[in-house]
Structure formats: C-alpha cells, structure tokens
Amino acid sequence: MGGKVTAVSSNGTYSFTKPNRESVRLLAGLGVEGDVHAGVTVKHRFRMQRDASAVNLRQVHLMHEELFEELREAGFAVAAGELGENVTTRGIDLLGLPAGALLRLGDEAVVEITGLRNPCAQIDGFQKGLLKQVVGRGTGTGVTHKSGVMSVVREGGVVRPGDPIAIELPDGPHQPLRIV
C-alpha cells in the first residue's frame, strides 16, 4: 500500500500558507530545511507560549489532496500549501494511519506520524466557514479532524512532487491518532 507526493511546500517566515517548491530537504530530528516550524523543540507560536522547551512533534505537516476535492464540493477553493502543509499526498488514508506509522517519501526521507493537526481559527480567516469543513462531528459524538497529520523526521532526504510514498505500520496493537 502506498501513494505519492503531489506537492511540497515550505516557508521561512510565519504565515498561514506555504509556497509550493520544486523540492524540500527533510533534516533528521528537525523538519523541513529552512521552514519556520523546523526544530527539535516546538516552533508553533501557540505551543511556544505554553512550553517553548517541549519536543517538536509537528516537524512536518502532511495533508491528503483528496481533502481539497471534498472542500471544492462544499464550495471552497483550496490548493496545495494553502493550509500550511509541507507535504501534500494522494492515495493514502493519512487520517486512518496509527501513531508511529513510518512513511518513506521518495528514495531517502522517512517520517514518523505523531498525531493529528488541530486546525485553528486562522482557517476561517483564510476562507470563512472553512474551519467547520475540516473539524466536525463524526459518527456518534466524536469530533473529526480532517486537516492532516503531523510527523517527525527519522531519516533525512530530498522530497519532490511525484515521489512515491511507502507505508510501514508499527507492530500492533495500533494506537489511533490524537491531536499533537
């Protein structure tokens, strides 16, 4: 089972969206080279206010391209990088992966899935009503988070659009993803 990378994005300054790139270099234990969120400790502003020494479990943000199609059907226009993700994928159920799953991106890079992205109110600043589309009620009383997964870099390497993605699941029992 696997999929492919459809876009890669990074930004050296804090902004909601990240411009698409021809390639990004993942650095083991840090994240995307030159990206504002790269580092051993947290780099997200809100999390830095709470505890700037906390381990960065959000080094690389991955989002499934299929979400953009779902959003288009709901009347929103969203493209790769516009929701702040670093790697856009196709053909993988990112949200269904267990914590600890490894994704090999291209020939060298490996990321470990740490959890779900918790979308913030900035999404509605980007397009009003979009937050409700990416966070909602699932079956029963649970909340669903559709805005991608977070990961840490286990093995560095260059990642490009078109690169294959191979999945390695951890030994069981599998732990469901939680917000990190």
Short mmCIF file of C-alpha atoms in Angstrom, two decimals:
data_model
loop_
_atom_site.label_atom_id
_atom_site.label_comp_id
_atom_site.label_asym_id
_atom_site.label_seq_id
_atom_site.Cartn_x
_atom_site.Cartn_y
_atom_site.Cartn_z
CA MET A 1 0.00 0.00 0.00
CA GLY A 2 1.30 3.45 -0.84
CA GLY A 3 0.66 6.66 -2.64
CA LYS A 4 2.58 9.61 -3.97
CA VAL A 5 3.69 13.12 -3.12
CA THR A 6 1.75 15.68 -5.17
CA ALA A 7 3.29 18.89 -3.78
CA VAL A 8 5.90 20.10 -1.31
CA SER A 9 5.78 23.47 0.45
CA SER A 10 7.80 25.48 2.94
CA ASN A 11 8.14 28.99 4.30
CA GLY A 12 10.95 30.56 6.31
CA THR A 13 8.57 33.03 7.97
CA TYR A 14 5.35 32.62 9.93
CA SER A 15 2.39 32.74 7.57
CA PHE A 16 -0.76 30.71 7.16
CA THR A 17 0.06 29.43 3.68
CA LYS A 18 3.31 27.97 2.39
CA PRO A 19 4.51 28.39 -1.20
CA ASN A 20 4.99 25.26 -3.28
CA ARG A 21 8.58 24.28 -4.07
CA GLU A 22 10.29 22.06 -6.63
CA SER A 23 11.70 20.10 -3.69
CA VAL A 24 12.24 20.27 0.07
CA ARG A 25 15.01 18.72 2.14
CA LEU A 26 13.95 16.94 5.31
CA LEU A 27 16.53 17.02 8.11
CA ALA A 28 16.53 14.14 10.62
CA GLY A 29 15.19 15.25 14.01
CA LEU A 30 14.45 18.79 12.77
CA GLY A 31 11.94 19.01 9.93
CA VAL A 32 11.92 20.84 6.60
CA GLU A 33 15.17 22.71 5.97
CA GLY A 34 14.50 26.47 6.05
CA ASP A 35 10.91 26.11 7.27
CA VAL A 36 9.87 28.23 10.25
CA HIS A 37 8.49 25.16 12.05
CA ALA A 38 11.72 23.12 11.85
CA GLY A 39 13.45 22.39 15.13
CA VAL A 40 13.95 19.98 17.99
CA THR A 41 11.59 21.97 20.22
CA VAL A 42 8.16 23.37 19.33
CA LYS A 43 8.05 26.22 16.81
CA HIS A 44 4.32 26.81 16.58
CA ARG A 45 3.58 30.15 18.25
CA PHE A 46 0.73 28.95 20.47
CA ARG A 47 2.68 25.92 21.68
CA MET A 48 5.81 28.01 22.31
CA GLN A 49 3.77 30.25 24.62
CA ARG A 50 2.71 27.21 26.64
CA ASP A 51 6.10 25.46 26.77
CA ALA A 52 8.92 26.50 24.43
CA SER A 53 11.05 23.56 25.62
CA ALA A 54 8.52 20.90 24.57
CA VAL A 55 9.63 18.33 21.99
CA ASN A 56 8.55 19.26 18.47
CA LEU A 57 6.13 16.54 17.35
CA ARG A 58 4.99 18.79 14.48
CA GLN A 59 8.13 18.99 12.33
CA VAL A 60 6.41 18.05 9.05
CA HIS A 61 2.72 18.57 8.29
CA LEU A 62 1.20 16.19 5.71
CA MET A 63 -2.21 16.63 4.12
CA HIS A 64 -4.14 14.46 1.70
CA GLU A 65 -5.00 16.08 -1.64
CA GLU A 66 -8.36 14.31 -1.60
CA LEU A 67 -9.45 16.80 1.09
CA PHE A 68 -9.18 19.63 -1.44
CA GLU A 69 -11.66 17.83 -3.71
CA GLU A 70 -14.05 17.39 -0.79
CA LEU A 71 -13.74 21.08 0.04
CA ARG A 72 -14.37 22.06 -3.60
CA GLU A 73 -17.64 20.11 -3.49
CA ALA A 74 -18.57 22.21 -0.44
CA GLY A 75 -17.82 25.45 -2.32
CA PHE A 76 -14.25 26.18 -1.18
CA ALA A 77 -11.17 26.59 -3.36
CA VAL A 78 -8.07 25.24 -1.64
CA ALA A 79 -4.77 24.22 -3.23
CA ALA A 80 -1.59 22.54 -2.01
CA GLY A 81 0.30 24.57 0.61
CA GLU A 82 -2.59 26.92 1.32
CA LEU A 83 -3.48 25.25 4.64
CA GLY A 84 0.14 25.32 5.78
CA GLU A 85 1.13 21.75 4.99
CA ASN A 86 4.64 20.78 3.93
CA VAL A 87 3.81 17.61 2.01
CA THR A 88 0.62 17.01 0.03
CA THR A 89 -0.19 13.36 -0.68
CA ARG A 90 -2.52 11.31 -2.86
CA GLY A 91 -3.66 7.74 -2.44
CA ILE A 92 -3.03 7.35 1.30
CA ASP A 93 -5.57 7.43 4.12
CA LEU A 94 -3.37 9.66 6.30
CA LEU A 95 -6.09 10.12 8.92
CA GLY A 96 -6.52 6.36 9.25
CA LEU A 97 -2.85 5.66 9.98
CA PRO A 98 -1.87 4.68 13.51
CA ALA A 99 0.58 6.67 15.62
CA GLY A 100 4.11 5.54 14.87
CA ALA A 101 3.48 4.66 11.21
CA LEU A 102 6.51 5.35 9.05
CA LEU A 103 6.21 6.96 5.61
CA ARG A 104 9.11 6.67 3.20
CA LEU A 105 8.96 9.73 0.96
CA GLY A 106 10.97 9.14 -2.20
CA ASP A 107 14.31 7.35 -2.01
CA GLU A 108 15.69 8.58 1.33
CA ALA A 109 13.37 10.51 3.63
CA VAL A 110 11.35 8.79 6.37
CA VAL A 111 8.83 10.50 8.66
CA GLU A 112 7.05 9.03 11.67
CA ILE A 113 3.41 10.00 12.16
CA THR A 114 2.94 11.56 15.61
CA GLY A 115 -0.70 12.68 15.51
CA LEU A 116 -3.42 14.85 14.06
CA ARG A 117 -3.16 18.51 13.23
CA ASN A 118 -5.50 20.59 15.34
CA PRO A 119 -6.77 23.28 12.97
CA CYS A 120 -7.12 26.77 14.38
CA ALA A 121 -9.36 29.78 13.77
CA GLN A 122 -6.87 31.12 11.20
CA ILE A 123 -8.51 28.71 8.74
CA ASP A 124 -11.68 30.83 8.84
CA GLY A 125 -9.51 33.90 8.26
CA PHE A 126 -8.28 32.23 5.08
CA GLN A 127 -11.82 31.35 3.92
CA LYS A 128 -14.85 31.97 6.10
CA GLY A 129 -16.62 28.75 7.06
CA LEU A 130 -13.65 26.52 6.17
CA LEU A 131 -12.90 25.56 9.79
CA LYS A 132 -16.31 23.87 10.06
CA GLN A 133 -15.43 21.80 6.99
CA VAL A 134 -12.17 20.45 8.45
CA VAL A 135 -13.39 19.97 12.03
CA GLY A 136 -16.79 18.49 12.60
CA ARG A 137 -18.83 15.78 14.20
CA GLY A 138 -18.05 12.24 13.19
CA THR A 139 -20.26 9.29 13.73
CA GLY A 140 -21.60 9.29 17.27
CA THR A 141 -20.35 12.17 19.41
CA GLY A 142 -16.69 12.21 18.34
CA VAL A 143 -15.03 15.18 16.68
CA THR A 144 -13.33 14.59 13.34
CA HIS A 145 -10.17 16.43 12.35
CA LYS A 146 -9.52 16.35 8.61
CA SER A 147 -6.67 18.85 8.26
CA GLY A 148 -3.83 16.38 8.04
CA VAL A 149 -1.28 14.71 10.23
CA MET A 150 1.92 15.77 11.91
CA SER A 151 5.21 13.91 11.89
CA VAL A 152 8.86 13.95 12.87
CA VAL A 153 11.76 13.25 10.51
CA ARG A 154 13.52 9.95 11.23
CA GLU A 155 15.72 9.91 8.10
CA GLY A 156 16.52 12.98 6.05
CA GLY A 157 16.43 13.40 2.30
CA VAL A 158 15.05 15.39 -0.59
CA VAL A 159 11.32 15.10 -1.34
CA ARG A 160 9.76 16.12 -4.65
CA PRO A 161 6.31 16.07 -6.23
CA GLY A 162 5.82 12.69 -7.92
CA ASP A 163 7.88 10.80 -5.34
CA PRO A 164 6.33 7.51 -4.22
CA ILE A 165 5.25 7.03 -0.61
CA ALA A 166 5.67 3.65 1.07
CA ILE A 167 3.98 2.92 4.40
CA GLU A 168 5.36 0.80 7.23
CA LEU A 169 2.89 0.17 10.03
CA PRO A 170 4.16 -0.28 13.59
CA ASP A 171 3.80 -3.57 15.41
CA GLY A 172 0.35 -3.84 16.99
CA PRO A 173 -1.73 -3.04 18.78
CA HIS A 174 -2.11 0.16 16.79
CA GLN A 175 -2.77 3.42 18.61
CA PRO A 176 -5.23 5.83 16.97
CA LEU A 177 -4.03 9.33 16.15
CA ARG A 178 -4.62 12.08 18.69
CA ILE A 179 -4.06 15.81 18.39
CA VAL A 180 -0.43 16.84 18.88
#
